[in-house]
Coordinates of C-alpha atoms in Angstrom, one line a residue:
M100 CA 0.0 0.0 0.0
K101 CA 2.8 2.4 0.9
A102 CA 4.7 1.7 -2.3
L103 CA 1.4 2.4 -4.3
L104 CA 0.9 5.6 -2.4
Y105 CA 4.4 6.6 -3.3
K106 CA 4.0 5.7 -7.0
D107 CA 0.9 7.9 -7.2
F108 CA 2.5 10.8 -5.5
L109 CA 5.4 10.6 -7.9
M110 CA 3.0 10.5 -10.8
L111 CA 1.2 13.7 -9.6
R112 CA 4.6 15.4 -8.8
K113 CA 4.2 18.0 -11.5
K114 CA 0.5 18.4 -11.6
G115 CA 0.4 18.1 -7.7
K116 CA 1.9 21.5 -7.6
M117 CA -1.1 22.9 -9.4
F118 CA -3.6 21.2 -7.1
L119 CA -1.7 22.5 -4.1
G120 CA -1.4 26.0 -5.4
F121 CA -5.2 26.2 -6.2
T122 CA -6.0 24.8 -2.8
V123 CA -3.8 27.5 -1.0
I124 CA -5.4 30.2 -3.2
F125 CA -8.9 29.2 -2.5
A126 CA -8.1 28.8 1.1
L127 CA -6.6 32.2 1.3
F128 CA -9.7 33.7 -0.5
G129 CA -11.8 32.1 2.1
V130 CA -10.0 34.0 5.0
V131 CA -9.8 37.3 3.1
E132 CA -13.2 37.4 1.6
G133 CA -14.9 35.8 4.8
N134 CA -16.7 33.3 2.4
V135 CA -15.7 30.2 4.2
F136 CA -18.5 28.0 2.8
F137 CA -17.7 28.4 -0.9
F138 CA -14.0 29.0 -1.0
S139 CA -13.2 26.4 1.9
L140 CA -15.4 23.9 0.2
L141 CA -13.8 24.3 -3.0
S142 CA -10.4 24.3 -1.8
C143 CA -10.8 21.2 0.2
L144 CA -12.5 19.2 -2.6
Y145 CA -9.7 20.3 -5.2
P146 CA -7.0 18.1 -3.7
S147 CA -9.3 15.1 -3.1
M148 CA -10.1 15.3 -6.9
A149 CA -6.7 14.6 -7.8
V150 CA -7.3 11.0 -7.9
I151 CA -9.4 11.5 -11.0
T152 CA -6.4 13.0 -12.7
L153 CA -4.4 10.3 -11.5
L154 CA -6.8 7.5 -12.9
G155 CA -6.8 9.3 -16.1
L156 CA -2.9 9.3 -16.3
E157 CA -2.9 5.5 -15.5
E158 CA -5.7 4.8 -18.2
Q159 CA -3.5 6.6 -20.8
A160 CA -0.3 4.7 -19.7
K161 CA -2.4 1.4 -19.6
W162 CA -1.3 0.8 -16.1
A163 CA -4.0 -1.8 -15.4
G164 CA -2.2 -4.2 -17.7
Y165 CA 1.0 -3.8 -15.6
G166 CA -0.8 -3.6 -12.3
V167 CA -2.1 -7.3 -12.6
L168 CA 1.5 -8.4 -12.5
L169 CA 2.3 -6.8 -9.1
P170 CA 2.3 -8.9 -6.0
V171 CA -0.6 -6.8 -4.7
S172 CA -4.2 -7.7 -5.3
R173 CA -6.7 -5.7 -7.4
K174 CA -8.7 -5.1 -4.4
V175 CA -5.8 -3.4 -2.5
Q176 CA -4.9 -1.4 -5.5
T177 CA -8.5 -0.1 -5.8
A178 CA -8.6 0.6 -2.0
E179 CA -5.5 2.6 -2.2
K180 CA -7.2 5.0 -4.8
Y181 CA -10.0 5.5 -2.2
L182 CA -7.3 6.2 0.5
F183 CA -5.6 8.6 -1.9
S184 CA -8.9 10.5 -2.3
V185 CA -9.4 10.7 1.5
L186 CA -5.8 11.9 2.1
G187 CA -6.3 14.6 -0.4
L188 CA -9.6 15.7 1.3
L189 CA -7.8 15.7 4.7
A190 CA -4.9 17.8 3.3
G191 CA -7.3 20.4 2.0
I192 CA -9.1 20.5 5.4
L193 CA -5.7 20.8 7.2
I194 CA -4.5 23.7 4.9
N195 CA -7.8 25.5 5.5
L196 CA -7.5 25.0 9.1
I197 CA -4.1 26.4 9.2
F198 CA -4.9 29.4 7.1
N199 CA -8.0 30.2 9.4
L200 CA -6.0 29.8 12.7
V201 CA -3.1 32.0 11.3
G202 CA -5.5 34.6 9.9
G203 CA -7.4 34.6 13.3
T204 CA -10.7 34.6 11.6
N205 CA -13.5 32.3 10.3
T206 CA -12.1 29.2 12.4
G207 CA -15.6 28.7 14.1
D208 CA -17.3 29.2 10.8
F209 CA -14.9 26.7 9.1
L210 CA -15.6 24.0 11.8
D211 CA -19.4 24.6 11.3
V212 CA -19.1 23.8 7.6
L213 CA -16.6 20.9 8.2
P214 CA -19.4 18.3 7.9
V215 CA -20.6 19.6 4.6
I216 CA -17.0 19.3 3.2
L217 CA -16.8 15.8 4.6
I218 CA -20.2 15.0 3.0
V219 CA -19.5 16.4 -0.4
G220 CA -15.9 15.1 -0.5
L221 CA -16.8 11.5 0.4
L222 CA -19.8 11.4 -1.8
F223 CA -17.8 12.7 -4.8
A224 CA -15.5 9.8 -4.4
A225 CA -18.3 7.3 -3.6
F226 CA -20.2 7.9 -6.9
E227 CA -17.3 9.0 -9.2
L228 CA -14.8 6.2 -8.5
P229 CA -17.1 3.2 -9.4
L230 CA -18.2 5.0 -12.6
I231 CA -14.5 5.3 -13.7
Y232 CA -13.7 1.7 -12.9
K233 CA -16.9 0.5 -14.7
V234 CA -17.0 2.7 -17.8
G235 CA -13.7 4.6 -18.0
I236 CA -12.7 8.2 -17.3
G237 CA -14.3 9.8 -20.3
K238 CA -17.8 8.4 -19.9
A239 CA -17.5 8.8 -16.1
K240 CA -17.1 12.6 -16.4
L241 CA -20.4 12.7 -18.3
G242 CA -21.9 10.6 -15.4
Y243 CA -20.6 13.0 -12.9
L244 CA -22.0 16.0 -14.6
F245 CA -25.4 14.2 -14.8
L246 CA -25.2 13.4 -11.0
A247 CA -24.1 17.0 -10.2
G248 CA -27.1 18.3 -12.2
L249 CA -29.4 16.0 -10.3
A250 CA -28.2 17.3 -6.9
I251 CA -28.5 20.8 -8.0
A252 CA -32.1 20.3 -9.4
A253 CA -32.9 18.4 -6.0
V254 CA -31.8 21.4 -4.0
A255 CA -33.6 23.9 -6.2
I256 CA -36.8 21.9 -6.0
F257 CA -36.6 21.5 -2.1
T258 CA -35.8 25.2 -1.7
R259 CA -38.8 26.1 -4.0
I260 CA -41.2 23.8 -2.0
T261 CA -40.0 24.9 1.5
G262 CA -38.5 28.4 1.0
E263 CA -35.0 29.6 1.4
N264 CA -35.1 30.4 5.1
S265 CA -37.5 27.7 6.1
E266 CA -37.6 25.6 9.2
A267 CA -36.8 22.7 7.0
W268 CA -33.6 24.2 5.9
R269 CA -32.6 25.1 9.5
I270 CA -33.1 21.5 10.4
V271 CA -31.0 20.3 7.5
F272 CA -28.2 22.6 8.4
S273 CA -28.3 21.8 12.2
G274 CA -25.1 20.2 13.5
E275 CA -26.8 16.9 14.4
V276 CA -28.2 16.3 10.9
L277 CA -24.8 17.5 9.1
W278 CA -22.7 15.1 11.3
G279 CA -25.2 12.3 10.8
G280 CA -24.9 13.1 7.1
A281 CA -21.1 12.9 7.3
A282 CA -21.3 9.5 9.1
A283 CA -23.8 8.2 6.4
S284 CA -21.5 9.5 3.5
F285 CA -18.4 7.7 5.1
W286 CA -20.5 4.4 5.2
L287 CA -21.5 4.9 1.5
F288 CA -17.9 5.7 0.7
L289 CA -17.0 2.2 2.2
V290 CA -19.8 0.4 0.4
S291 CA -18.7 2.2 -2.9
M292 CA -15.1 0.9 -2.2
V293 CA -16.3 -2.7 -2.0
F294 CA -18.3 -2.2 -5.1
S295 CA -15.3 -1.0 -7.0
M296 CA -13.2 -3.8 -5.8
N297 CA -15.7 -6.2 -7.1
I298 CA -15.8 -4.4 -10.5
C299 CA -12.0 -4.6 -10.8
E300 CA -11.8 -8.1 -9.7
K301 CA -14.2 -9.2 -12.5
K302 CA -12.5 -7.1 -15.2
A303 CA -10.3 -8.7 -17.8
Y304 CA -7.2 -6.8 -18.7

């Protein structure tokens, strides 16, 4: 597992600087502009999405054909990608926390939005990675846009029915519900990992 992580970090050595740069820039904007929800969410998600670039590079290099020759099972190789995504998400959270602590502002707001960051980051990997393993990176991107569109439509419909400042939204954004959602997202993340493992086990390379 450590060797696979090291290999992935080396593959992203050049593009990783870009991910780190955008993460820092968005985190800085979050502190300066005081818009923790938007910029912190974006800067935390950005490094977790590096796994998509990584899988794209592996697909171009036809890594799967070489991967089956390694003394590591396909399940472990698949689990490593999920771990890589989580490490990216945690790195983004840590960078944002440092910026908020150093800036002396918005730390409380950032901690309030932390469960939302976890929900979106975990669900992104939970839905996107199985799609990539099943249909490939190109078609998976279209699937992701479709799912994102459904999520936006669901929020818009819910807002139209209940109203922007309704009691329903206050319940949704209460700490108990958000942390419960984060826990449920982690469970779905694990289910997704098992599902992706089964896809890769049955694939012929």
